[in-house]
Short mmCIF file of C-alpha atoms in Angstrom, two decimals:
data_model
loop_
_atom_site.label_atom_id
_atom_site.label_comp_id
_atom_site.label_asym_id
_atom_site.label_seq_id
_atom_site.Cartn_x
_atom_site.Cartn_y
_atom_site.Cartn_z
CA MET A 243 -69.02 8.72 57.47
CA LEU A 244 -66.25 6.93 56.51
CA ASP A 245 -62.80 9.07 56.33
CA THR A 246 -64.82 12.32 57.74
CA TYR A 247 -61.81 13.15 59.63
CA GLN A 248 -58.78 13.40 57.62
CA LEU A 249 -55.74 12.87 60.48
CA PRO A 250 -51.55 12.63 59.82
CA ILE A 251 -50.67 8.59 58.56
CA TYR A 252 -50.09 6.19 62.12
CA GLU A 253 -47.55 4.04 62.44
CA PHE A 254 -47.70 1.78 65.49
CA ARG A 255 -44.97 1.25 68.02
CA ILE A 256 -45.10 -1.26 70.92
CA GLY A 257 -45.01 1.83 73.59
CA HIS A 258 -48.25 2.99 72.13
CA LEU A 259 -50.11 0.16 73.63
CA LEU A 260 -49.18 1.58 77.35
CA ILE A 261 -50.68 5.32 76.17
CA ALA A 262 -53.70 2.99 75.06
CA VAL A 263 -54.21 2.21 78.45
CA LEU A 264 -54.09 5.52 79.93
CA LEU A 265 -56.06 6.84 77.40
CA GLY A 266 -58.62 4.48 78.24
CA VAL A 267 -58.18 5.64 81.80
CA LEU A 268 -58.46 8.94 80.99
CA ALA A 269 -61.66 8.05 78.87
CA ALA A 270 -63.01 7.16 82.05
CA PHE A 271 -62.44 9.42 83.70
CA ILE A 272 -64.08 12.06 81.14
CA LEU A 273 -67.10 10.59 81.58
CA ILE A 274 -66.91 10.47 85.00
CA LEU A 275 -66.80 14.42 84.68
CA PHE A 276 -69.58 14.61 82.65
CA ALA A 277 -72.01 12.40 84.74
CA LEU A 278 -71.03 15.03 87.13
CA ILE A 279 -71.99 18.08 85.48
CA LYS A 280 -75.52 16.15 84.46
CA LYS A 281 -76.35 15.58 87.43
CA GLY A 282 -75.64 19.31 88.90
CA VAL A 283 -77.63 20.42 86.07
CA THR A 284 -80.54 17.78 86.26
CA ALA A 285 -80.78 18.67 90.15
CA VAL A 286 -81.03 22.42 89.23
CA PHE A 287 -83.84 22.41 86.76
CA ALA A 288 -85.90 19.94 88.95
CA ARG A 289 -86.52 22.53 90.83
CA ILE A 290 -88.17 24.69 88.10
CA SER A 291 -91.44 22.93 87.57
CA ASN A 292 -92.78 25.36 84.76
CA PRO A 293 -91.32 23.24 81.71
CA LEU A 294 -91.43 26.41 79.76
CA VAL A 295 -89.53 28.38 82.46
CA SER A 296 -86.70 25.79 82.08
CA GLY A 297 -86.93 25.23 78.43
CA THR A 298 -86.31 29.29 78.22
CA ILE A 299 -83.75 29.33 81.03
CA GLY A 300 -81.86 26.18 79.40
CA GLY A 301 -81.95 26.95 75.97
CA ALA A 302 -80.53 31.04 76.72
CA LEU A 303 -77.70 29.44 78.51
CA VAL A 304 -77.03 26.64 75.89
CA GLY A 305 -76.85 29.75 73.03
CA LEU A 306 -74.69 31.78 75.05
CA ILE A 307 -72.83 28.87 75.41
CA SER A 308 -72.35 28.59 71.83
CA PHE A 309 -71.76 32.27 70.71
CA ALA A 310 -68.98 32.33 72.93
CA LEU A 311 -67.33 29.06 71.96
CA PRO A 312 -68.18 28.61 68.80
CA LEU A 313 -67.29 24.98 68.68
CA THR A 314 -69.21 23.90 70.66
CA ALA A 315 -72.68 23.91 68.63
CA THR A 316 -74.89 21.29 66.33
CA SER A 317 -73.94 18.23 67.36
CA GLY A 318 -70.25 19.01 66.79
CA SER A 319 -69.04 16.95 63.59
CA SER A 320 -68.25 19.59 61.39
CA GLN A 321 -67.14 21.29 64.60
CA LEU A 322 -64.30 18.49 65.46
CA ALA A 323 -63.69 18.74 61.89
CA ALA A 324 -62.11 22.33 62.38
CA GLU A 325 -60.45 21.37 65.52
CA LEU A 326 -58.58 18.54 63.61
CA GLU A 327 -57.65 21.01 61.24
CA LEU A 328 -56.62 23.80 63.54
CA SER A 329 -55.18 21.88 65.63
CA ALA A 330 -51.76 22.82 65.74
CA THR A 331 -52.94 26.73 66.60
CA LEU A 332 -55.71 25.94 69.30
CA GLY A 333 -54.36 26.36 72.85
CA THR A 334 -54.54 24.32 75.56
CA ALA A 335 -56.50 26.33 78.08
CA PHE A 336 -58.96 27.37 75.19
CA LEU A 337 -59.24 22.78 74.55
CA ILE A 338 -60.27 22.44 77.79
CA ALA A 339 -62.91 25.24 77.71
CA VAL A 340 -64.70 24.14 74.11
CA LEU A 341 -64.57 20.30 76.08
CA ILE A 342 -65.87 21.47 80.09
CA ALA A 343 -68.60 23.95 78.10
CA LYS A 344 -69.78 21.35 75.13
CA MET A 345 -70.71 18.88 78.62
CA LEU A 346 -72.28 21.69 80.30
CA ALA A 347 -74.48 22.39 76.67
CA VAL A 348 -75.40 18.61 76.43
CA ALA A 349 -76.51 18.70 80.28
CA LEU A 350 -78.26 21.87 80.47
CA SER A 351 -80.15 20.49 76.50
CA GLN A 352 -81.20 17.19 78.14
CA ALA A 353 -82.00 18.85 81.87
CA SER A 354 -83.95 21.76 80.18
CA GLY A 355 -86.60 19.23 77.91
CA PHE A 356 -84.25 19.96 74.64
CA LEU A 357 -84.79 16.51 72.33
CA GLY A 358 -82.13 15.04 70.48
CA GLY A 359 -79.38 11.94 71.56
CA VAL A 360 -75.89 12.62 73.08
CA VAL A 361 -73.89 9.91 70.80
CA PHE A 362 -72.39 12.96 67.97
CA PRO A 363 -72.18 15.48 70.94
CA ILE A 364 -69.77 12.43 73.09
CA ILE A 365 -67.64 11.26 70.04
CA PHE A 366 -67.15 15.01 70.21
CA ILE A 367 -66.55 15.41 73.86
CA GLY A 368 -63.78 12.28 72.96
CA GLY A 369 -62.59 13.82 69.75
CA THR A 370 -61.89 17.06 71.18
CA ALA A 371 -60.21 15.24 74.82
CA GLY A 372 -57.76 13.55 72.07
CA VAL A 373 -56.61 16.99 70.69
CA LEU A 374 -56.35 17.80 74.28
CA VAL A 375 -54.20 14.92 74.54
CA ASN A 376 -51.94 15.57 71.65
CA ASN A 377 -51.42 19.74 72.55
CA LEU A 378 -50.10 19.15 75.72
CA PHE A 379 -47.96 15.41 75.23
CA PRO A 380 -46.63 16.20 71.72
CA GLY A 381 -45.03 13.64 71.46
CA ILE A 382 -48.72 11.37 71.56
CA PRO A 383 -49.12 10.39 67.64
CA ILE A 384 -52.87 12.75 67.49
CA ALA A 385 -53.63 10.19 64.86
CA LEU A 386 -53.56 8.09 68.08
CA SER A 387 -54.43 9.93 71.05
CA VAL A 388 -58.12 11.18 68.54
CA GLY A 389 -58.72 7.46 67.83
CA ALA A 390 -58.76 6.28 70.97
CA LEU A 391 -60.59 8.49 72.84
CA LEU A 392 -62.91 8.94 69.75
CA ALA A 393 -63.92 5.21 70.53
CA ALA A 394 -63.16 4.43 74.12
CA VAL A 395 -64.95 8.07 76.08
CA PRO A 396 -68.55 7.08 73.86
CA GLY A 397 -67.86 3.39 73.28
CA ALA A 398 -67.91 2.91 77.60
CA PHE A 399 -70.57 5.22 77.51
CA LEU A 400 -73.50 3.75 75.52
CA GLY A 401 -72.21 0.28 76.33
CA ALA A 402 -71.09 -0.66 72.79
CA PRO A 403 -67.52 -0.40 72.26
CA ILE A 404 -67.32 -2.85 68.94
CA SER A 405 -69.41 -0.23 67.16
CA LEU A 406 -67.73 2.40 68.43
CA ILE A 407 -64.06 1.02 67.74
CA LEU A 408 -65.46 0.84 63.85
CA ILE A 409 -67.08 4.43 63.63
CA ALA A 410 -63.57 5.56 64.55
CA ALA A 411 -61.68 3.17 62.15
CA GLY A 412 -63.93 4.42 59.66
CA THR A 413 -64.14 8.15 60.12
CA VAL A 414 -60.53 8.89 60.47
CA GLY A 415 -59.41 6.89 58.12
CA LEU A 416 -57.14 5.06 60.64
CA GLY A 417 -55.23 1.39 59.05
CA ALA A 418 -55.22 -2.20 60.79
CA ALA A 419 -52.28 -1.34 63.15
CA ALA A 420 -54.31 1.40 64.96
CA LEU A 421 -57.01 -0.75 65.98
CA VAL A 422 -54.97 -2.18 68.76
CA PRO A 423 -54.25 0.78 70.79
CA ILE A 424 -58.18 1.87 69.77
CA CYS A 425 -59.34 -1.12 71.10
CA ILE A 426 -57.22 -1.53 74.57
CA ALA A 427 -58.38 2.22 74.91
CA VAL A 428 -62.16 0.98 74.67
CA VAL A 429 -61.68 -1.71 76.42
CA ILE A 430 -59.87 -0.25 79.48
CA SER A 431 -62.28 2.89 79.57
CA TYR A 432 -65.32 0.07 79.27
CA LEU A 433 -63.74 -1.94 82.80
CA THR A 434 -62.41 1.08 84.87
CA LEU A 435 -65.79 2.75 84.62
CA ALA A 436 -67.50 -0.84 85.43
CA VAL A 437 -65.23 -0.78 88.53
CA VAL A 438 -65.88 2.93 89.60
CA ARG A 439 -69.79 1.88 88.71
CA ASN A 440 -69.73 -0.60 91.07
CA TYR A 441 -67.73 0.89 93.77
CA VAL A 442 -70.25 4.05 94.00
CA VAL A 443 -73.19 0.97 94.10
CA ARG A 444 -71.04 -0.47 96.74
CA GLN A 445 -70.73 2.36 99.18
CA ARG A 446 -74.20 3.58 98.21
CA ASN A 447 -75.77 0.12 99.91
CA LEU A 448 -73.76 0.27 102.62
CA ASN A 449 -74.59 4.07 103.12
CA MET A 450 -78.02 2.51 102.85
CA GLN A 451 -77.60 -0.85 106.23
CA ALA A 452 -75.96 2.05 107.89
CA ASP A 453 -78.73 4.22 108.10
#
């Protein structure tokens, strides 16, 4: 995976530390959005008792999504490379559509019984979010936004922050200077998600006690 994605040379700035914090919070909320989409899709498919029917419907929907937005197809490795190559020409609305469609496609695949992991799709989601951030805020270097979110989104989701930091640094070919903001983004994402989870569990327990 080393040097899979080519990004411009990154030059560290002190202000990037604050940006890394914000990117970490954003990564956590991207994961929350994905969790909500997955929960909704799972609830719908739970009503379908026949696995052949659910598999047919899920496969058809994933196929339609891939046909409409080819960047959402397969694991996302080559698609992310294409996104980075064409990042200057991709519009904000298009990137948002790809981001949400990929989350929906992964949720549909899992809910309808298809086999496959989520590691590479989650890396794609993080990388796409990084391209989107650079599109919205060109002042944020794309190497920083993509590198940080490519690590922070799956890092918090999988509970393996150190592994994802190393993967992000290796795949996008960033130097040692980029490791500091990437580490900050991953840690902030992990902590933010932990806080939200604890809050949800606490509220659920309070509601159960009230009942």
